[in-house]
Every structure is written in C-alpha cells, then in structure tokens.
Amino acid sequence: MKIFISADMEGISGVATNQQLKTNSEYQRFRKLMTQDVNAAIEGAFLGGATEVVVADGHGNMSNILIEELDPRARLISGSNRVMCQLEGLDDSFDGIMFVGHHGRENGSERTVISHSLAGICVNEIKINGRVVGETEMNAFVAGYYNVPAIFISGDDAYVNEVRKTLPHVEAAVVKRGIDRFAAELLHPIKAHELIKEKAKKAVQKAKQCPPLKIGGPVTFEIEFKGPNQATMTTTLPTVTLIGPRTITFTCDDIVTAYKHMWGCVIIAMTATNGVLGHVNAS
C-alpha cells in the first residue's frame, strides 16, 4: 500500500494569516507545524496499512518541511524546479493521494482561509473543460490519470465543503473554521494532529473502495490572470490563445500534458508580473 502526500501550508493547523507564512520568525514556527501535520498524516497512513509513503512539499518554493523532523519512514520531495509542481513523483504505483494543509480556490467561499489558485500573485481562476477548479480538484484529476484516488484532505471547513462537491468520498480533517480570508477559529495543534492521524488511518483503510477522479481527453484549460501583462506573455507559447484581456485557453490530449502546460503558463505569468527581465540591471 503506497501513499502519496501533497502538502501545502495555508491549510495546516494554526495558520490564520498570510503574515504567518511570510514574516521570517513566524514562518519558521509554521514550518514546524507543517512538518507535524504531515507527520500525523504519515503516522495515520501507516496505522491504516500503508507500507510506503512519499511526501511532496507543495508550498511556495516547495522546500518548507523540515527533513530532520520528518517521520523517517517517509521520503520527501523538496525543491522548486519541478515539471509536475505539487505532484512531482506521482505515478501509477501509488494506491492513494492525500492533500495535507491545502486551501480553497480563489473566488470560492468568502470564509476560506488564504484562498488562492496555485499562484495568488497571478491566477484569478482556472477552468478545466469549462468547470472551475481549485488546486485539490485539479491535482485529483491528474492523480486519476494514474488511477490513483484522492482519499484524504485537511484544512479549513469551507475548503472541505468546497472539495467534497467533487470528491464526496474523501476523509477530511477539519483543523480550523474559516471566519474570513485572514481569520480562523483554530483547533489546538495537538487536537488537530490527533484528528489528522485518525482520518488518515481511515482513508488508507478504505482506499481500495475509493474511485479515482477521471477526465477524458481532449482537455481544455481556461486561465484568467490578474493582469493583462501576465496573460499576454503566456502567448509566447504558440499553443496558447488569448480570449480576453486577462484570459487564455489551450487544449491538450490528456490531463497530464495539460497540467504541465498550465504550470508552464503560470511560471511565465509569475515572471511577467513585474516585467520579464525587470530585475536585470537593477542594483
């Protein structure tokens, strides 16, 4: 029983504001809490019957988890240059995927804590075949390509409600109640870790009964960016069409190819936010 964990930071226990993830002293605290949430999921997975666990750090520069404090039974994928972003390392050898510390999408619930879609600096909305998706649903579609079911999520209550519209069968650990985008009612981390462990164990135990989330090809992405500069620069890829001042579209044969294409567009858009090569010659 091989389990893949995609770990983000906005939805971990204790997080309520963006500054907690950006101010260095606070960020160092929450790196530890992120590692502890992931450890709780790893422990639960092994209690549920997992024999192998791989964790992909998926927040920011994707190197937040403290390897020296990670459960030694798991392996960690860390670092930012990844073709498959939050899913680097996932393939058809896995029996289930867990999303630890994830969050709601941009323009979703007004209560979802630190909501955004993959890159808050540039992405306003992502649609797949006309359907608005958040990160978890998009990643679950990719996992489905490999016949890997999404079995567990943790985060705030509004995020859980959002995801369950697409993935009603997932086990969910609600570690906070969203009040506002930058406010939450928090469980104590000890209680949150107990809940994550319990739900992760249950998720692995019933993993073989969970259906993968499938989407057939061709797959069309529509991405609305926050600025026209971001959208326009993605059209340096000849497969991308500008359909509005801030909106692009492209079509690929399958969801994995489309996901890579999406990630390439987002990388370009992030770079274009303040002008491509804008930092060159700056002192």
mmCIF file of C-alpha atoms in Angstrom:
data_model
loop_
_atom_site.group_PDB
_atom_site.id
_atom_site.type_symbol
_atom_site.label_atom_id
_atom_site.label_comp_id
_atom_site.label_asym_id
_atom_site.label_seq_id
_atom_site.Cartn_x
_atom_site.Cartn_y
_atom_site.Cartn_z
ATOM 1 C CA MET A 1 0.000 0.000 0.000
ATOM 2 C CA LYS A 2 1.831 3.061 -1.327
ATOM 3 C CA ILE A 3 0.585 6.552 -0.414
ATOM 4 C CA PHE A 4 1.465 9.946 -1.911
ATOM 5 C CA ILE A 5 1.077 13.067 0.253
ATOM 6 C CA SER A 6 0.884 16.520 -1.341
ATOM 7 C CA ALA A 7 1.487 19.036 1.454
ATOM 8 C CA ASP A 8 0.614 22.721 1.387
ATOM 9 C CA MET A 9 0.877 25.320 4.153
ATOM 10 C CA GLU A 10 -2.161 27.617 4.180
ATOM 11 C CA GLY A 11 -4.404 24.845 5.490
ATOM 12 C CA ILE A 12 -2.176 23.465 8.233
ATOM 13 C CA SER A 13 -3.177 23.660 11.890
ATOM 14 C CA GLY A 14 -2.595 27.078 13.439
ATOM 15 C CA VAL A 15 -2.431 29.181 10.268
ATOM 16 C CA ALA A 16 -4.843 32.117 10.051
ATOM 17 C CA THR A 17 -2.987 34.930 8.244
ATOM 18 C CA ASN A 18 -0.619 35.358 5.316
ATOM 19 C CA GLN A 19 1.950 37.114 7.516
ATOM 20 C CA GLN A 20 2.429 33.908 9.479
ATOM 21 C CA LEU A 21 3.825 32.393 6.283
ATOM 22 C CA LYS A 22 5.880 35.420 5.211
ATOM 23 C CA THR A 23 7.421 37.032 8.311
ATOM 24 C CA ASN A 24 10.573 35.004 8.936
ATOM 25 C CA SER A 25 10.138 34.392 12.662
ATOM 26 C CA GLU A 26 6.530 33.295 12.156
ATOM 27 C CA TYR A 27 7.365 31.261 9.035
ATOM 28 C CA GLN A 28 9.941 29.220 10.980
ATOM 29 C CA ARG A 29 7.257 28.389 13.571
ATOM 30 C CA PHE A 30 4.807 27.282 10.945
ATOM 31 C CA ARG A 31 7.358 25.184 9.070
ATOM 32 C CA LYS A 32 7.469 23.089 12.236
ATOM 33 C CA LEU A 33 3.694 22.919 12.423
ATOM 34 C CA MET A 34 3.533 21.934 8.755
ATOM 35 C CA THR A 35 6.011 19.132 9.411
ATOM 36 C CA GLN A 36 3.978 17.994 12.416
ATOM 37 C CA ASP A 37 0.722 17.928 10.411
ATOM 38 C CA VAL A 38 2.447 15.872 7.722
ATOM 39 C CA ASN A 39 3.869 13.530 10.371
ATOM 40 C CA ALA A 40 0.373 12.986 11.752
ATOM 41 C CA ALA A 41 -0.830 12.017 8.272
ATOM 42 C CA ILE A 42 2.147 9.693 7.784
ATOM 43 C CA GLU A 43 1.506 8.003 11.120
ATOM 44 C CA GLY A 44 -2.164 7.576 10.295
ATOM 45 C CA ALA A 45 -1.319 6.183 6.869
ATOM 46 C CA PHE A 46 0.966 3.516 8.329
ATOM 47 C CA LEU A 47 -1.593 2.656 11.007
ATOM 48 C CA GLY A 48 -4.117 2.190 8.202
ATOM 49 C CA GLY A 49 -1.932 -0.274 6.333
ATOM 50 C CA ALA A 50 0.458 1.822 4.242
ATOM 51 C CA THR A 51 3.843 0.236 3.590
ATOM 52 C CA GLU A 52 5.399 3.208 1.782
ATOM 53 C CA VAL A 53 4.787 6.970 1.921
ATOM 54 C CA VAL A 54 6.209 9.698 -0.315
ATOM 55 C CA VAL A 55 5.666 13.360 0.607
ATOM 56 C CA ALA A 56 5.824 16.199 -1.924
ATOM 57 C CA ASP A 57 6.306 19.602 -0.290
ATOM 58 C CA GLY A 58 3.961 21.836 -2.296
ATOM 59 C CA HIS A 59 4.004 25.311 -0.753
ATOM 60 C CA GLY A 60 5.823 28.368 -2.093
ATOM 61 C CA ASN A 61 9.343 27.351 -3.067
ATOM 62 C CA MET A 62 8.350 23.796 -2.139
ATOM 63 C CA SER A 63 11.108 23.369 0.444
ATOM 64 C CA ASN A 64 9.368 24.104 3.747
ATOM 65 C CA ILE A 65 9.158 20.739 5.509
ATOM 66 C CA LEU A 66 11.984 20.132 7.982
ATOM 67 C CA ILE A 67 13.551 16.877 6.817
ATOM 68 C CA GLU A 68 15.306 16.328 10.163
ATOM 69 C CA GLU A 69 11.934 16.362 11.933
ATOM 70 C CA LEU A 70 10.010 14.328 9.340
ATOM 71 C CA ASP A 71 8.868 10.797 10.174
ATOM 72 C CA PRO A 72 11.827 8.684 8.958
ATOM 73 C CA ARG A 73 9.512 6.127 7.362
ATOM 74 C CA ALA A 74 8.620 8.635 4.640
ATOM 75 C CA ARG A 75 10.637 10.035 1.742
ATOM 76 C CA LEU A 76 10.474 13.754 0.912
ATOM 77 C CA ILE A 77 10.414 15.508 -2.461
ATOM 78 C CA SER A 78 11.688 19.041 -1.886
ATOM 79 C CA GLY A 79 12.815 21.939 -4.090
ATOM 80 C CA SER A 80 11.218 24.224 -6.627
ATOM 81 C CA ASN A 81 12.300 23.128 -10.127
ATOM 82 C CA ARG A 82 9.614 20.558 -10.819
ATOM 83 C CA VAL A 83 7.825 19.763 -14.047
ATOM 84 C CA MET A 84 4.838 18.399 -12.099
ATOM 85 C CA CYS A 85 4.696 21.078 -9.381
ATOM 86 C CA GLN A 86 2.836 19.747 -6.295
ATOM 87 C CA LEU A 87 2.602 16.270 -7.835
ATOM 88 C CA GLU A 88 6.257 15.586 -8.620
ATOM 89 C CA GLY A 89 6.919 11.877 -8.126
ATOM 90 C CA LEU A 90 3.329 10.698 -8.567
ATOM 91 C CA ASP A 91 2.767 7.718 -10.862
ATOM 92 C CA ASP A 92 0.592 4.630 -11.191
ATOM 93 C CA SER A 93 2.460 2.744 -8.458
ATOM 94 C CA PHE A 94 0.540 4.632 -5.749
ATOM 95 C CA ASP A 95 -2.692 3.447 -4.131
ATOM 96 C CA GLY A 96 -3.937 6.802 -2.864
ATOM 97 C CA ILE A 97 -3.150 10.509 -2.623
ATOM 98 C CA MET A 98 -3.619 12.747 0.423
ATOM 99 C CA PHE A 99 -3.762 16.538 0.481
ATOM 100 C CA VAL A 100 -2.449 17.828 3.803
ATOM 101 C CA GLY A 101 -2.796 21.522 4.678
ATOM 102 C CA HIS A 102 -4.472 22.570 1.438
ATOM 103 C CA HIS A 103 -6.850 25.512 0.924
ATOM 104 C CA GLY A 104 -9.824 26.778 -1.047
ATOM 105 C CA ARG A 105 -9.691 28.306 -4.504
ATOM 106 C CA GLU A 106 -9.560 31.949 -5.485
ATOM 107 C CA ASN A 107 -13.101 33.406 -5.698
ATOM 108 C CA GLY A 108 -14.538 30.484 -3.764
ATOM 109 C CA SER A 109 -16.036 30.808 -0.294
ATOM 110 C CA GLU A 110 -15.535 34.165 1.393
ATOM 111 C CA ARG A 111 -14.541 32.231 4.549
ATOM 112 C CA THR A 112 -11.800 30.034 3.101
ATOM 113 C CA VAL A 113 -8.501 30.871 4.823
ATOM 114 C CA ILE A 114 -5.834 32.348 2.487
ATOM 115 C CA SER A 115 -7.729 31.214 -0.595
ATOM 116 C CA HIS A 116 -5.948 31.234 -3.957
ATOM 117 C CA SER A 117 -5.439 29.090 -7.040
ATOM 118 C CA LEU A 118 -1.867 27.803 -7.316
ATOM 119 C CA ALA A 119 -0.201 31.225 -7.623
ATOM 120 C CA GLY A 120 -2.027 34.026 -5.851
ATOM 121 C CA ILE A 121 0.208 36.644 -7.434
ATOM 122 C CA CYS A 122 -1.177 35.984 -10.901
ATOM 123 C CA VAL A 123 -4.033 33.450 -11.161
ATOM 124 C CA ASN A 124 -7.630 34.545 -10.666
ATOM 125 C CA GLU A 125 -9.470 31.436 -11.881
ATOM 126 C CA ILE A 126 -8.779 28.068 -13.503
ATOM 127 C CA LYS A 127 -11.323 26.092 -15.515
ATOM 128 C CA ILE A 128 -10.930 22.569 -16.863
ATOM 129 C CA ASN A 129 -13.361 21.716 -19.659
ATOM 130 C CA GLY A 130 -15.487 24.663 -18.544
ATOM 131 C CA ARG A 131 -15.532 23.694 -14.863
ATOM 132 C CA VAL A 132 -13.991 25.962 -12.210
ATOM 133 C CA VAL A 133 -11.468 24.045 -10.103
ATOM 134 C CA GLY A 134 -9.193 24.623 -7.156
ATOM 135 C CA GLU A 135 -5.790 23.061 -6.647
ATOM 136 C CA THR A 136 -7.091 19.911 -4.969
ATOM 137 C CA GLU A 137 -9.611 19.088 -7.683
ATOM 138 C CA MET A 138 -7.089 19.813 -10.441
ATOM 139 C CA ASN A 139 -4.480 17.615 -8.758
ATOM 140 C CA ALA A 140 -7.053 14.879 -8.169
ATOM 141 C CA PHE A 141 -7.805 14.802 -11.913
ATOM 142 C CA VAL A 142 -4.101 14.277 -12.613
ATOM 143 C CA ALA A 143 -3.951 11.525 -9.982
ATOM 144 C CA GLY A 144 -6.967 9.943 -11.660
ATOM 145 C CA TYR A 145 -4.999 9.664 -14.893
ATOM 146 C CA TYR A 146 -2.728 7.264 -12.991
ATOM 147 C CA ASN A 147 -5.753 5.508 -11.396
ATOM 148 C CA VAL A 148 -4.792 6.954 -8.007
ATOM 149 C CA PRO A 149 -7.800 8.010 -5.904
ATOM 150 C CA ALA A 150 -7.852 11.116 -3.704
ATOM 151 C CA ILE A 151 -8.586 9.722 -0.241
ATOM 152 C CA PHE A 152 -7.864 12.450 2.344
ATOM 153 C CA ILE A 153 -7.803 16.233 2.766
ATOM 154 C CA SER A 154 -7.066 18.563 5.685
ATOM 155 C CA GLY A 155 -7.691 22.266 6.037
ATOM 156 C CA ASP A 156 -10.499 24.638 6.991
ATOM 157 C CA ASP A 157 -14.201 23.784 6.929
ATOM 158 C CA ALA A 158 -15.054 25.924 3.895
ATOM 159 C CA TYR A 159 -12.278 24.253 1.891
ATOM 160 C CA VAL A 160 -13.558 20.821 2.869
ATOM 161 C CA ASN A 161 -17.100 21.720 1.802
ATOM 162 C CA GLU A 162 -15.760 23.060 -1.499
ATOM 163 C CA VAL A 163 -13.770 19.924 -2.321
ATOM 164 C CA ARG A 164 -16.481 17.486 -1.279
ATOM 165 C CA LYS A 165 -18.685 18.767 -4.109
ATOM 166 C CA THR A 166 -16.259 16.978 -6.422
ATOM 167 C CA LEU A 167 -14.806 14.364 -4.069
ATOM 168 C CA PRO A 168 -17.641 13.370 -1.720
ATOM 169 C CA HIS A 169 -15.905 10.212 -0.523
ATOM 170 C CA VAL A 170 -12.694 11.772 0.873
ATOM 171 C CA GLU A 171 -11.879 11.566 4.551
ATOM 172 C CA ALA A 172 -11.432 15.095 5.870
ATOM 173 C CA ALA A 173 -9.697 16.548 8.913
ATOM 174 C CA VAL A 174 -11.159 19.998 9.630
ATOM 175 C CA VAL A 175 -8.403 21.694 11.630
ATOM 176 C CA LYS A 176 -9.911 25.201 11.633
ATOM 177 C CA ARG A 177 -13.132 27.092 10.970
ATOM 178 C CA GLY A 178 -12.790 29.865 8.445
ATOM 179 C CA ILE A 179 -14.045 33.278 9.596
ATOM 180 C CA ASP A 180 -12.502 35.443 6.882
ATOM 181 C CA ARG A 181 -9.710 35.050 4.346
ATOM 182 C CA PHE A 182 -7.335 36.161 7.098
ATOM 183 C CA ALA A 183 -9.063 34.901 10.243
ATOM 184 C CA ALA A 184 -9.948 31.486 11.641
ATOM 185 C CA GLU A 185 -11.066 29.637 14.729
ATOM 186 C CA LEU A 186 -8.260 27.132 15.320
ATOM 187 C CA LEU A 187 -8.010 23.719 16.889
ATOM 188 C CA HIS A 188 -5.028 23.299 19.175
ATOM 189 C CA PRO A 189 -2.287 21.532 17.150
ATOM 190 C CA ILE A 190 -2.351 18.502 19.457
ATOM 191 C CA LYS A 191 -6.070 18.052 18.763
ATOM 192 C CA ALA A 192 -5.542 18.726 15.067
ATOM 193 C CA HIS A 193 -2.800 16.093 14.852
ATOM 194 C CA GLU A 194 -4.984 13.520 16.550
ATOM 195 C CA LEU A 195 -7.750 14.232 14.056
ATOM 196 C CA ILE A 196 -5.413 14.107 11.045
ATOM 197 C CA LYS A 197 -3.975 10.779 12.211
ATOM 198 C CA GLU A 198 -7.436 9.288 12.782
ATOM 199 C CA LYS A 199 -8.818 10.404 9.409
ATOM 200 C CA ALA A 200 -5.656 9.431 7.506
ATOM 201 C CA LYS A 201 -5.795 5.950 9.002
ATOM 202 C CA LYS A 202 -9.423 5.560 7.970
ATOM 203 C CA ALA A 203 -8.672 6.916 4.482
ATOM 204 C CA VAL A 204 -5.982 4.309 3.825
ATOM 205 C CA GLN A 205 -8.145 1.510 5.184
ATOM 206 C CA LYS A 206 -10.861 2.267 2.631
ATOM 207 C CA ALA A 207 -8.590 3.446 -0.211
ATOM 208 C CA LYS A 208 -9.362 0.472 -2.448
ATOM 209 C CA GLN A 209 -13.067 1.394 -2.360
ATOM 210 C CA CYS A 210 -12.463 4.989 -3.485
ATOM 211 C CA PRO A 211 -12.861 5.757 -7.211
ATOM 212 C CA PRO A 212 -10.181 7.816 -8.971
ATOM 213 C CA LEU A 213 -11.381 11.158 -10.344
ATOM 214 C CA LYS A 214 -11.280 10.757 -14.121
ATOM 215 C CA ILE A 215 -11.392 13.186 -17.015
ATOM 216 C CA GLY A 216 -11.114 12.107 -20.636
ATOM 217 C CA GLY A 217 -9.286 13.927 -23.399
ATOM 218 C CA PRO A 218 -9.020 16.282 -25.037
ATOM 219 C CA VAL A 219 -8.599 18.570 -22.030
ATOM 220 C CA THR A 220 -9.116 22.328 -22.316
ATOM 221 C CA PHE A 221 -7.784 24.751 -19.714
ATOM 222 C CA GLU A 222 -9.023 28.310 -19.394
ATOM 223 C CA ILE A 223 -6.957 30.516 -17.086
ATOM 224 C CA GLU A 224 -7.950 34.001 -16.021
ATOM 225 C CA PHE A 225 -4.988 36.002 -14.755
ATOM 226 C CA LYS A 226 -4.993 39.120 -12.596
ATOM 227 C CA GLY A 227 -3.317 41.341 -15.182
ATOM 228 C CA PRO A 228 -3.240 41.509 -18.986
ATOM 229 C CA ASN A 229 0.569 41.559 -18.883
ATOM 230 C CA GLN A 230 0.517 38.092 -17.369
ATOM 231 C CA ALA A 231 -1.953 36.699 -19.900
ATOM 232 C CA THR A 232 -0.271 38.248 -22.935
ATOM 233 C CA MET A 233 3.172 36.869 -22.136
ATOM 234 C CA THR A 234 1.874 33.279 -21.957
ATOM 235 C CA THR A 235 1.041 33.555 -25.662
ATOM 236 C CA THR A 236 4.773 33.226 -26.345
ATOM 237 C CA LEU A 237 3.713 29.570 -26.361
ATOM 238 C CA PRO A 238 2.101 29.072 -29.808
ATOM 239 C CA THR A 239 -0.456 26.648 -28.334
ATOM 240 C CA VAL A 240 -1.947 29.381 -26.124
ATOM 241 C CA THR A 241 -4.789 31.614 -27.339
ATOM 242 C CA LEU A 242 -5.741 34.926 -25.740
ATOM 243 C CA ILE A 243 -9.556 35.053 -25.456
ATOM 244 C CA GLY A 244 -9.848 38.180 -23.312
ATOM 245 C CA PRO A 245 -7.576 40.871 -21.890
ATOM 246 C CA ARG A 246 -6.666 38.616 -18.946
ATOM 247 C CA THR A 247 -7.811 35.165 -20.099
ATOM 248 C CA ILE A 248 -6.103 32.404 -22.078
ATOM 249 C CA THR A 249 -7.035 28.945 -23.278
ATOM 250 C CA PHE A 250 -5.254 25.878 -24.617
ATOM 251 C CA THR A 251 -6.167 22.249 -25.318
ATOM 252 C CA CYS A 252 -4.074 19.101 -24.855
ATOM 253 C CA ASP A 253 -4.706 15.427 -25.485
ATOM 254 C CA ASP A 254 -4.731 14.400 -21.810
ATOM 255 C CA ILE A 255 -4.805 15.873 -18.310
ATOM 256 C CA VAL A 256 -1.122 15.243 -17.501
ATOM 257 C CA THR A 257 0.066 17.084 -20.616
ATOM 258 C CA ALA A 258 -2.437 19.866 -19.917
ATOM 259 C CA TYR A 259 -1.280 20.143 -16.294
ATOM 260 C CA LYS A 260 2.334 20.592 -17.404
ATOM 261 C CA HIS A 261 1.179 23.169 -19.933
ATOM 262 C CA MET A 262 -0.781 25.009 -17.235
ATOM 263 C CA TRP A 263 2.242 25.065 -14.953
ATOM 264 C CA GLY A 264 4.412 26.452 -17.747
ATOM 265 C CA CYS A 265 1.883 29.243 -18.342
ATOM 266 C CA VAL A 266 1.763 30.078 -14.642
ATOM 267 C CA ILE A 267 5.570 30.223 -14.465
ATOM 268 C CA ILE A 268 5.576 32.679 -17.387
ATOM 269 C CA ALA A 269 2.779 34.728 -15.823
ATOM 270 C CA MET A 270 4.559 34.969 -12.474
ATOM 271 C CA THR A 271 7.714 36.121 -14.247
ATOM 272 C CA ALA A 272 5.724 38.694 -16.247
ATOM 273 C CA THR A 273 4.032 40.215 -13.182
ATOM 274 C CA ASN A 274 6.638 42.960 -12.807
ATOM 275 C CA GLY A 275 8.019 42.737 -16.335
ATOM 276 C CA VAL A 276 10.094 39.923 -17.795
ATOM 277 C CA LEU A 277 13.776 40.592 -17.032
ATOM 278 C CA GLY A 278 12.589 43.580 -14.995
ATOM 279 C CA HIS A 279 15.193 42.810 -12.333
ATOM 280 C CA VAL A 280 18.105 42.870 -14.767
ATOM 281 C CA ASN A 281 20.415 45.891 -14.318
ATOM 282 C CA ALA A 282 18.700 46.721 -11.027
ATOM 283 C CA SER A 283 21.087 47.496 -8.209
#
